[in-house]
PDB file of C-alpha atoms in Angstrom:
ATOM      1  CA  MET O  25     -22.041   8.041 -11.079  1.00  0.00           C
ATOM      2  CA  GLU O  26     -24.017   7.698  -7.253  1.00  0.00           C
ATOM      3  CA  TYR O  27     -21.863   7.965  -4.376  1.00  0.00           C
ATOM      4  CA  LYS O  28     -22.875   5.605  -0.646  1.00  0.00           C
ATOM      5  CA  PHE O  29     -20.042   7.228   1.103  1.00  0.00           C
ATOM      6  CA  ILE O  30     -19.193  10.796  -0.313  1.00  0.00           C
ATOM      7  CA  GLU O  31     -21.415  13.320   0.406  1.00  0.00           C
ATOM      8  CA  ASP O  32     -18.736  16.869  -0.221  1.00  0.00           C
ATOM      9  CA  LYS O  33     -19.390  17.443  -4.065  1.00  0.00           C
ATOM     10  CA  ASP O  34     -15.492  18.787  -4.302  1.00  0.00           C
ATOM     11  CA  ILE O  35     -15.007  14.961  -3.078  1.00  0.00           C
ATOM     12  CA  ILE O  36     -17.002  13.671  -6.076  1.00  0.00           C
ATOM     13  CA  GLU O  37     -16.223  16.697  -8.359  1.00  0.00           C
ATOM     14  CA  PHE O  38     -12.817  15.645  -7.989  1.00  0.00           C
ATOM     15  CA  ALA O  39     -13.357  11.471  -7.828  1.00  0.00           C
ATOM     16  CA  GLU O  40     -15.310  11.701 -11.738  1.00  0.00           C
ATOM     17  CA  LYS O  41     -12.506  13.446 -13.258  1.00  0.00           C
ATOM     18  CA  HIS O  42      -9.717  11.680 -11.643  1.00  0.00           C
ATOM     19  CA  LEU O  43     -10.257   8.489 -10.132  1.00  0.00           C
ATOM     20  CA  HIS O  44     -11.695   5.245 -10.557  1.00  0.00           C
ATOM     21  CA  LEU O  45     -13.293   3.607  -7.248  1.00  0.00           C
ATOM     22  CA  SER O  46     -14.493   0.762  -6.422  1.00  0.00           C
ATOM     23  CA  TYR O  47     -17.624   0.205  -3.537  1.00  0.00           C
ATOM     24  CA  SER O  48     -14.507  -0.803  -0.878  1.00  0.00           C
ATOM     25  CA  THR O  49     -12.326   2.555  -2.043  1.00  0.00           C
ATOM     26  CA  GLU O  50     -14.963   4.995  -1.957  1.00  0.00           C
ATOM     27  CA  LYS O  51     -15.553   4.006   1.230  1.00  0.00           C
ATOM     28  CA  GLU O  52     -11.724   4.207   2.202  1.00  0.00           C
ATOM     29  CA  VAL O  53     -12.538   7.873   0.549  1.00  0.00           C
ATOM     30  CA  GLY O  54     -15.169   8.431   2.223  1.00  0.00           C
ATOM     31  CA  ASP O  55     -14.317   7.958   5.474  1.00  0.00           C
ATOM     32  CA  PHE O  56     -10.843   9.224   5.247  1.00  0.00           C
ATOM     33  CA  PHE O  57     -12.048  13.096   4.445  1.00  0.00           C
ATOM     34  CA  ARG O  58     -15.062  12.692   6.971  1.00  0.00           C
ATOM     35  CA  GLU O  59     -12.089  11.975   9.770  1.00  0.00           C
ATOM     36  CA  LEU O  60     -10.080  14.734   8.727  1.00  0.00           C
ATOM     37  CA  LYS O  61     -12.550  17.107   8.754  1.00  0.00           C
ATOM     38  CA  ASN O  62     -13.770  15.862  11.492  1.00  0.00           C
ATOM     39  CA  ILE O  63     -10.672  15.509  13.792  1.00  0.00           C
ATOM     40  CA  LYS O  64      -8.723  17.986  11.974  1.00  0.00           C
ATOM     41  CA  ASN O  65     -11.043  20.483  10.401  1.00  0.00           C
ATOM     42  CA  ILE O  66      -8.897  20.006   7.324  1.00  0.00           C
ATOM     43  CA  ASN O  67     -11.126  19.989   4.373  1.00  0.00           C
ATOM     44  CA  PHE O  68     -10.723  18.263   1.209  1.00  0.00           C
ATOM     45  CA  LEU O  69      -9.476  21.213  -1.143  1.00  0.00           C
ATOM     46  CA  GLU O  70      -6.721  22.027   1.364  1.00  0.00           C
ATOM     47  CA  PHE O  71      -5.695  18.700   2.065  1.00  0.00           C
ATOM     48  CA  ILE O  72      -4.931  18.364  -2.001  1.00  0.00           C
ATOM     49  CA  GLU O  73      -2.947  21.513  -1.888  1.00  0.00           C
ATOM     50  CA  LYS O  74      -1.493  20.262   1.306  1.00  0.00           C
ATOM     51  CA  MET O  75      -0.623  17.097  -0.635  1.00  0.00           C
ATOM     52  CA  GLU O  76       0.924  18.606  -4.006  1.00  0.00           C
ATOM     53  CA  ILE O  77      -1.076  15.709  -5.292  1.00  0.00           C
ATOM     54  CA  GLU O  78       0.097  16.022  -9.045  1.00  0.00           C
ATOM     55  CA  LEU O  79      -1.854  13.487 -11.680  1.00  0.00           C
ATOM     56  CA  ASN O  80      -1.456  12.264 -14.799  1.00  0.00           C
ATOM     57  CA  ASN O  81      -4.910  11.958 -16.475  1.00  0.00           C
ATOM     58  CA  ASN O  82      -5.034   8.157 -16.205  1.00  0.00           C
ATOM     59  CA  ARG O  83      -7.614   6.855 -13.947  1.00  0.00           C
ATOM     60  CA  LYS O  84      -6.531   3.612 -12.953  1.00  0.00           C
ATOM     61  CA  HIS O  85      -2.421   4.773 -12.066  1.00  0.00           C
ATOM     62  CA  ASP O  86      -4.312   7.984 -10.742  1.00  0.00           C
ATOM     63  CA  THR O  87      -6.565   5.764  -8.618  1.00  0.00           C
ATOM     64  CA  MET O  88      -3.549   3.976  -7.055  1.00  0.00           C
ATOM     65  CA  LYS O  89      -1.454   7.036  -6.656  1.00  0.00           C
ATOM     66  CA  PHE O  90      -4.145   8.614  -4.603  1.00  0.00           C
ATOM     67  CA  LEU O  91      -4.947   5.601  -2.508  1.00  0.00           C
ATOM     68  CA  LYS O  92      -1.139   5.408  -1.380  1.00  0.00           C
ATOM     69  CA  ILE O  93      -1.018   8.908  -0.868  1.00  0.00           C
ATOM     70  CA  ILE O  94      -3.773   8.974   1.854  1.00  0.00           C
ATOM     71  CA  ARG O  95      -3.000   5.596   3.512  1.00  0.00           C
ATOM     72  CA  GLU O  96       0.730   6.800   4.312  1.00  0.00           C
ATOM     73  CA  TYR O  97      -1.291   9.931   5.793  1.00  0.00           C
ATOM     74  CA  ARG O  98      -3.718   7.398   7.697  1.00  0.00           C
ATOM     75  CA  ASN O  99      -1.295   5.071   8.646  1.00  0.00           C
ATOM     76  CA  PRO O 100       2.382   6.371   8.670  1.00  0.00           C
ATOM     77  CA  ILE O 101       3.815   3.876  10.947  1.00  0.00           C
ATOM     78  CA  MET O 102       2.486   0.829   9.383  1.00  0.00           C
ATOM     79  CA  SER O 103       3.149   2.601   6.064  1.00  0.00           C
ATOM     80  CA  LYS O 104       7.012   2.831   6.983  1.00  0.00           C
ATOM     81  CA  ALA O 105       6.959  -1.040   8.231  1.00  0.00           C
ATOM     82  CA  MET O 106       5.280  -2.088   4.916  1.00  0.00           C
ATOM     83  CA  ASN O 107       8.048  -0.416   2.288  1.00  0.00           C
ATOM     84  CA  LYS O 108      10.207  -2.128   4.588  1.00  0.00           C
ATOM     85  CA  VAL O 109       8.443  -5.455   3.939  1.00  0.00           C
ATOM     86  CA  LYS O 110       8.393  -4.670   0.465  1.00  0.00           C
ATOM     87  CA  ASN O 111      12.120  -4.257  -0.417  1.00  0.00           C
ATOM     88  CA  LEU O 112      13.257  -7.021   2.009  1.00  0.00           C
ATOM     89  CA  THR O 113      10.730  -9.622   0.293  1.00  0.00           C
ATOM     90  CA  ASN O 114      11.682  -7.875  -2.749  1.00  0.00           C
ATOM     91  CA  SER O 115      15.535  -8.200  -2.174  1.00  0.00           C
ATOM     92  CA  ILE O 116      14.851 -12.153  -1.218  1.00  0.00           C
ATOM     93  CA  LYS O 117      12.759 -13.723  -3.808  1.00  0.00           C
ATOM     94  CA  ILE O 118      14.338 -15.169  -7.245  1.00  0.00           C
ATOM     95  CA  LYS O 119      12.801 -17.264  -9.817  1.00  0.00           C
ATOM     96  CA  GLY O 120      11.881 -20.330  -7.721  1.00  0.00           C
ATOM     97  CA  ILE O 121      11.844 -18.342  -4.398  1.00  0.00           C
ATOM     98  CA  THR O 122       8.112 -16.882  -3.462  1.00  0.00           C
ATOM     99  CA  VAL O 123       7.547 -14.948  -0.045  1.00  0.00           C
ATOM    100  CA  ASP O 124       4.594 -14.365   1.916  1.00  0.00           C
ATOM    101  CA  VAL O 125       3.991 -12.217   5.157  1.00  0.00           C
ATOM    102  CA  PRO O 126       1.350 -12.283   7.100  1.00  0.00           C
ATOM    103  CA  LYS O 127      -1.635  -9.442   6.283  1.00  0.00           C
ATOM    104  CA  ASN O 128      -1.145  -6.206   8.000  1.00  0.00           C
ATOM    105  CA  LEU O 129       2.155  -7.642   9.960  1.00  0.00           C
ATOM    106  CA  GLU O 130      -0.649  -9.815  12.332  1.00  0.00           C
ATOM    107  CA  GLY O 131       1.525 -12.931  13.313  1.00  0.00           C
ATOM    108  CA  ASP O 132       5.127 -13.697  14.002  1.00  0.00           C
ATOM    109  CA  THR O 133       5.994 -15.464  10.568  1.00  0.00           C
ATOM    110  CA  LEU O 134       7.133 -15.591   7.208  1.00  0.00           C
ATOM    111  CA  THR O 135       6.778 -18.679   4.320  1.00  0.00           C
ATOM    112  CA  LEU O 136       9.683 -19.449   2.092  1.00  0.00           C
ATOM    113  CA  THR O 137       7.977 -21.683  -0.663  1.00  0.00           C
ATOM    114  CA  TRP O 138      11.201 -23.037  -3.514  1.00  0.00           C
ATOM    115  CA  THR O 139       9.794 -24.332  -6.813  1.00  0.00           C
ATOM    116  CA  ILE O 140      12.229 -26.690  -7.838  1.00  0.00           C
ATOM    117  CA  LYS O 141      12.739 -28.368 -11.686  1.00  0.00           C
ATOM    118  CA  SER O 142      16.452 -29.624 -11.279  1.00  0.00           C
ATOM    119  CA  ALA O 143      19.071 -30.536  -8.937  1.00  0.00           C
ATOM    120  CA  GLU O 144      20.918 -26.743 -10.559  1.00  0.00           C
ATOM    121  CA  ASP O 145      17.923 -25.363  -8.925  1.00  0.00           C
ATOM    122  CA  ILE O 146      18.617 -26.226  -5.593  1.00  0.00           C
ATOM    123  CA  GLU O 147      22.104 -25.414  -5.060  1.00  0.00           C
ATOM    124  CA  LYS O 148      20.868 -22.002  -6.497  1.00  0.00           C
ATOM    125  CA  ILE O 149      18.437 -21.095  -3.961  1.00  0.00           C
ATOM    126  CA  VAL O 150      20.421 -22.566  -1.518  1.00  0.00           C
ATOM    127  CA  ASP O 151      23.176 -20.522  -2.915  1.00  0.00           C
ATOM    128  CA  HIS O 152      20.216 -17.596  -3.007  1.00  0.00           C
ATOM    129  CA  LEU O 153      19.094 -17.664   0.620  1.00  0.00           C
ATOM    130  CA  ASN O 154      22.715 -18.236   1.711  1.00  0.00           C
ATOM    131  CA  LYS O 155      23.774 -14.610   1.111  1.00  0.00           C
ATOM    132  CA  LYS O 156      20.169 -13.015   1.921  1.00  0.00           C
ATOM    133  CA  LYS O 157      20.187 -14.821   5.294  1.00  0.00           C
ATOM    134  CA  GLU O 158      20.468 -10.348   7.095  1.00  0.00           C
ATOM    135  CA  ASP O 159      17.862  -9.761   5.048  1.00  0.00           C
ATOM    136  CA  ILE O 160      15.276 -13.014   5.803  1.00  0.00           C
ATOM    137  CA  LYS O 161      16.592 -11.778   9.658  1.00  0.00           C
ATOM    138  CA  ASP O 162      15.540  -8.375   9.260  1.00  0.00           C
ATOM    139  CA  LEU O 163      12.444  -9.452   7.879  1.00  0.00           C
ATOM    140  CA  ILE O 164      11.681 -12.012  10.536  1.00  0.00           C
ATOM    141  CA  THR O 165      12.403  -9.478  13.171  1.00  0.00           C
ATOM    142  CA  THR O 166      10.070  -6.843  11.093  1.00  0.00           C
ATOM    143  CA  ILE O 167       7.274  -8.986  11.129  1.00  0.00           C
ATOM    144  CA  LYS O 168       7.755 -10.068  15.236  1.00  0.00           C
ATOM    145  CA  CYS O 169       7.492  -6.126  15.776  1.00  0.00           C
ATOM    146  CA  GLY O 170       4.137  -5.203  14.000  1.00  0.00           C
ATOM    147  CA  GLY O 171       6.697  -2.979  11.570  1.00  0.00           C
TER     148      GLY O 171
END
């Protein structure tokens, strides 16, 4: 496979053996390691060793795991905020409720969508939202603070 954004032969060998990179993820990986080398003077193999990255020979799963590691390393504050948002969102969701937050927390609102099929659904959803009132408040605060 030919890579447009990755030039380092060690990264290419690693990617060909363990990862399945799309055009955009190839760019992300290439940019990350270029920045790492130029700013922190850490090369690819040092990073892999330092992060103790263990892969499972499942290219799709390993790619997601690898991208998560480099995203958390690159943006630890945003990663922490997004994990908090994900946990709060999952806490609020039930069958019949979807929760949408602004992409990259760039906004100050969240959207709750109810799907109601019967009168019982209304009671169930309202009861659930009352129980989750504090999680909803925390989620709104997290979004407004950008993390």
